[in-house]
Structures are given as structure tokens and as C-alpha cells.
CSV table of C-alpha atoms in Angstrom, one decimal:
chain,number,residue,atom,x,y,z
A,19,MET,CA,146.1,72.7,232.9
A,20,PRO,CA,143.8,72.2,229.8
A,21,ASN,CA,140.7,70.1,230.2
A,22,ALA,CA,140.7,66.5,229.2
A,23,ARG,CA,139.4,65.9,225.7
A,24,LEU,CA,136.3,64.1,227.0
A,25,LYS,CA,135.6,66.7,229.7
A,26,SER,CA,135.7,69.5,227.1
A,27,ARG,CA,133.3,67.6,224.9
A,28,TYR,CA,131.0,67.1,227.9
A,29,LEU,CA,131.0,70.8,228.8
A,30,GLU,CA,130.5,72.1,225.3
A,31,GLU,CA,128.2,69.5,223.7
A,32,ILE,CA,126.9,66.8,226.0
A,33,ARG,CA,125.8,68.9,229.0
A,34,PRO,CA,123.7,71.4,227.0
A,35,SER,CA,122.0,68.5,225.1
A,36,LEU,CA,121.2,66.7,228.4
A,37,VAL,CA,119.7,69.9,229.9
A,38,GLN,CA,117.5,70.2,226.8
A,39,ARG,CA,116.5,66.5,226.7
A,40,PHE,CA,115.5,66.2,230.4
A,41,GLY,CA,114.3,69.8,230.8
A,42,TYR,CA,116.5,70.8,233.7
A,43,SER,CA,116.2,74.4,235.0
A,44,SER,CA,119.9,74.7,235.6
A,45,LEU,CA,123.2,73.5,234.0
A,46,MET,CA,124.2,72.1,237.4
A,47,GLN,CA,121.3,69.6,237.4
A,48,ALA,CA,122.8,67.8,234.4
A,49,PRO,CA,124.4,64.5,235.4
A,50,GLN,CA,128.2,64.4,235.4
A,51,ILE,CA,130.9,61.9,236.2
A,52,GLU,CA,131.7,62.1,240.0
A,53,LYS,CA,134.4,59.4,240.2
A,54,VAL,CA,135.6,56.2,238.6
A,55,THR,CA,136.7,53.4,240.8
A,56,VAL,CA,139.0,50.7,239.4
A,57,ASN,CA,139.3,47.6,241.5
A,58,MET,CA,141.5,44.5,241.0
A,59,GLY,CA,140.9,41.6,243.3
A,60,CYS,CA,143.9,39.3,244.1
A,61,GLY,CA,142.8,36.4,246.3
A,62,GLU,CA,146.2,34.6,245.7
A,63,ALA,CA,147.9,37.4,247.6
A,64,LYS,CA,147.3,35.4,250.8
A,65,GLN,CA,150.0,32.8,249.7
A,66,ASP,CA,152.3,35.1,247.7
A,67,SER,CA,152.9,38.8,248.5
A,68,LYS,CA,154.5,39.3,245.1
A,69,VAL,CA,151.1,38.9,243.5
A,70,LEU,CA,149.9,42.0,245.3
A,71,ASP,CA,152.9,44.0,244.2
A,72,ALA,CA,152.5,42.9,240.6
A,73,ALA,CA,148.8,43.8,240.7
A,74,SER,CA,149.5,47.1,242.3
A,75,GLU,CA,152.1,48.0,239.7
A,76,GLN,CA,149.8,47.1,236.8
A,77,LEU,CA,146.9,49.1,238.2
A,78,ALA,CA,149.2,52.1,238.7
A,79,THR,CA,150.3,51.8,235.1
A,80,ILE,CA,146.7,51.6,233.8
A,81,THR,CA,145.3,54.4,235.9
A,82,GLY,CA,148.3,56.7,236.4
A,83,GLN,CA,147.7,56.8,240.2
A,84,LYS,CA,149.0,54.7,243.1
A,85,PRO,CA,146.5,52.1,244.2
A,86,ASN,CA,145.6,51.5,247.8
A,87,ILE,CA,145.5,48.0,249.2
A,88,ARG,CA,142.0,46.7,250.2
A,89,ARG,CA,142.0,44.4,253.2
A,90,ALA,CA,139.4,41.7,254.2
A,91,ARG,CA,136.8,43.1,256.6
A,92,LYS,CA,136.0,39.8,258.2
A,93,SER,CA,137.4,36.3,258.3
A,94,ILE,CA,136.0,33.7,256.0
A,95,ALA,CA,137.1,30.1,256.9
A,96,GLN,CA,136.1,28.5,253.5
A,97,PHE,CA,138.4,30.9,251.6
A,98,LYS,CA,141.1,30.8,254.3
A,99,ILE,CA,140.9,34.5,254.7
A,100,ARG,CA,141.6,36.3,258.0
A,101,GLU,CA,140.4,39.7,258.9
A,102,GLY,CA,142.9,42.4,257.7
A,103,MET,CA,144.5,40.2,255.0
A,104,PRO,CA,145.2,42.0,251.7
A,105,VAL,CA,142.6,40.9,249.1
A,106,GLY,CA,142.9,43.4,246.3
A,107,VAL,CA,144.0,46.8,245.1
A,108,ALA,CA,141.8,49.8,244.1
A,109,VAL,CA,142.1,53.3,242.7
A,110,THR,CA,139.5,56.1,242.9
A,111,LEU,CA,139.9,58.6,240.0
A,112,ARG,CA,138.2,62.0,240.3
A,113,GLY,CA,138.1,65.2,238.2
A,114,GLN,CA,140.4,65.3,235.1
A,115,ARG,CA,141.9,61.9,235.7
A,116,SER,CA,138.5,60.2,235.7
A,117,TYR,CA,137.6,61.7,232.3
A,118,GLU,CA,141.1,60.9,230.9
A,119,PHE,CA,140.7,57.2,232.0
A,120,LEU,CA,137.2,57.0,230.6
A,121,ASP,CA,138.4,58.4,227.3
A,122,ARG,CA,141.2,55.8,227.1
A,123,LEU,CA,138.8,53.0,228.2
A,124,MET,CA,136.2,53.8,225.5
A,125,SER,CA,138.5,54.7,222.6
A,126,ILE,CA,141.4,52.3,223.1
A,127,ALA,CA,140.8,49.5,225.6
A,128,ILE,CA,137.2,48.4,225.0
A,129,PRO,CA,137.7,47.9,221.2
A,130,ARG,CA,140.5,45.5,222.0
A,131,ILE,CA,138.2,43.1,224.0
A,132,ARG,CA,137.9,39.8,222.2
A,133,ASP,CA,134.4,39.0,220.7
A,134,PHE,CA,133.1,42.3,221.9
A,135,ARG,CA,129.4,42.8,221.2
A,136,GLY,CA,128.7,45.9,223.3
A,137,LEU,CA,128.4,46.6,227.0
A,138,ASN,CA,125.4,45.5,229.0
A,139,PRO,CA,123.0,48.5,229.2
A,140,ARG,CA,121.3,47.0,232.3
A,141,ALA,CA,124.3,47.0,234.6
A,142,PHE,CA,123.1,50.2,236.4
A,143,ASP,CA,122.4,50.0,240.1
A,144,GLY,CA,119.2,52.0,240.3
A,145,ARG,CA,120.9,55.2,241.5
A,146,GLY,CA,122.6,56.1,238.2
A,147,ASN,CA,126.0,54.3,238.7
A,148,TYR,CA,127.4,51.9,236.2
A,149,SER,CA,129.6,48.9,236.8
A,150,LEU,CA,131.5,46.8,234.3
A,151,GLY,CA,134.0,43.9,234.5
A,152,VAL,CA,137.0,43.5,232.3
A,153,ARG,CA,138.3,39.9,232.1
A,154,GLU,CA,141.9,40.7,231.2
A,155,GLN,CA,144.0,43.7,232.0
A,156,ILE,CA,146.0,43.3,228.8
A,157,ILE,CA,143.4,45.2,226.8
A,158,PHE,CA,145.1,48.4,228.1
A,159,PRO,CA,148.0,49.3,225.8
A,160,GLU,CA,150.0,50.7,228.8
A,161,VAL,CA,150.4,47.1,230.2
A,162,ASP,CA,153.4,45.4,228.7
A,163,TYR,CA,152.3,42.0,227.6
A,164,ASP,CA,155.7,40.4,228.2
A,165,GLU,CA,156.0,41.5,231.8
A,166,ILE,CA,152.7,40.0,232.9
A,167,ASP,CA,152.8,37.2,235.5
A,168,GLN,CA,149.1,36.3,235.0
A,169,VAL,CA,146.0,37.6,233.4
A,170,ARG,CA,143.8,39.4,236.0
A,171,GLY,CA,140.4,41.0,235.7
A,172,LEU,CA,139.3,44.4,236.8
A,173,ASP,CA,136.0,45.9,238.0
A,174,ILE,CA,135.3,49.5,236.9
A,175,THR,CA,132.5,51.4,238.6
A,176,ILE,CA,131.5,54.8,237.2
A,177,THR,CA,129.7,56.9,239.8
A,178,THR,CA,127.6,59.7,238.3
A,179,THR,CA,125.5,62.5,239.9
A,180,ALA,CA,122.5,61.3,237.9
A,181,ALA,CA,119.3,60.8,239.8
A,182,SER,CA,118.1,57.9,237.7
A,183,ASP,CA,119.5,55.1,235.5
A,184,GLU,CA,117.9,56.7,232.4
A,185,GLU,CA,119.8,60.0,232.9
A,186,SER,CA,123.0,58.1,233.6
A,187,PHE,CA,122.5,55.9,230.5
A,188,ALA,CA,122.0,59.1,228.4
A,189,LEU,CA,125.2,60.6,229.9
A,190,LEU,CA,127.4,57.6,229.3
A,191,GLU,CA,126.0,56.9,225.8
A,192,ALA,CA,126.6,60.6,224.9
A,193,LEU,CA,130.2,60.2,226.2
A,194,GLY,CA,130.7,57.3,223.8
A,195,MET,CA,130.1,54.1,225.9
A,196,PRO,CA,129.6,51.3,223.4
A,197,PHE,CA,126.3,49.8,224.8
A,198,SER,CA,124.9,46.8,223.0
A,199,LYS,CA,121.6,47.4,221.1
A,200,GLU,CA,119.8,44.5,222.8
A,201,SER,CA,118.1,44.8,226.2
A,202,ARG,CA,118.3,48.5,226.5
A,203,PRO,CA,116.2,50.3,229.1
A,204,PRO,CA,112.7,50.8,227.6
A,205,THR,CA,112.9,54.7,227.5
A,206,ALA,CA,116.4,54.8,226.0
A,207,ALA,CA,115.3,52.4,223.2
A,208,ALA,CA,112.2,54.5,222.5
A,209,ASN,CA,114.4,57.6,222.1
A,210,GLN,CA,116.7,55.8,219.7
A,211,ASN,CA,114.0,55.6,217.0
């Protein structure tokens, strides 16, 4: 099976440039995408089981992989949630699929976000992983607009092998993540000039 378009670009152009920029002694030290986790919470599933099926079907369409159901770990009285109740669906993409999903996310889905001014460059967790929230699943062209019961948001977490946020930022920016120009990490902004 041929490599995903983004993975080929990573192997041929991005990885060598990262090795040169950060002075790694080996190609294997260069940060790479480990996995992409896509999560869709559906709190309404406690009243209506069809909500969970619809969310599951939409997430499967978006990612190309069957989602697994996430259940509540503990009971929360204010939210009327019991332990073990279904509260969302999630998919973990690895290898080729993660690169293909990121390619579609960056080249097709993100440009379709209304009033988009760039992703927050400070949404890293300190260990080189990046999280972003999408308010509506209809930015993905695979989702049929007419068959949607309600607009749902998604959380996308990109887990990298990078040791620091700076390395992870360099990797994602090289892959084509549209970060906003404001509030960039100080080192990344200095390298831009």
C-alpha cells in the first residue's frame, strides 16, 4: 500500500529539515505523529440511545474507522449520570490512517470553518501533544448535511513523539497546520523572522 500523501512529504522533506533545525544525531529522534484521537461527546445519549448511534455513524464516516463507545467512569448526580452510562464515542487513528485524516483535516475541513482566523498555537500540553476543538462536524465533506439530526462538536488530539512543545509546533507547522500568527510560542515566533 502506498504511503499517505502527508506521510510521504513528512519522510522526504519535513523529517530531514527537523533533524537539521534541532540538531538531532539520528533520524529516529525527529518528532513524528504517534496517533490522532477523535472524540465526540454526546451527553444526550442518557435519554435517547438513537443519539449515540447517530454520533457513532457520523464519526465512522469522518474517520473511516468504527468508533468505540466511551462510558462514564463515575456517577455524577448533577448531570444525572450513572457509572457505566455511555457518554461519547471515540476513535484512535494510528499509522497511515492518522496521516490521511490529518491531511483531510488541514486541506479540506479547517478551511471550511466559519470566521476562521487560525488555530491557537498555545494549545499544547507541555509534552508535545496538541488538542483542538471543532464546533460542528459538518465541516467534513464526508458528512451529508441533510442526514444530520443535530450539530455536534469534536475534540481532536494529536499525539506526537516530540519531547517539547517547540518541537511539536515545528512538526505540525511543517505538516501544514494553519496556526494563527498571534500568541505563538516565543521561540517559534523568533524563527519566523
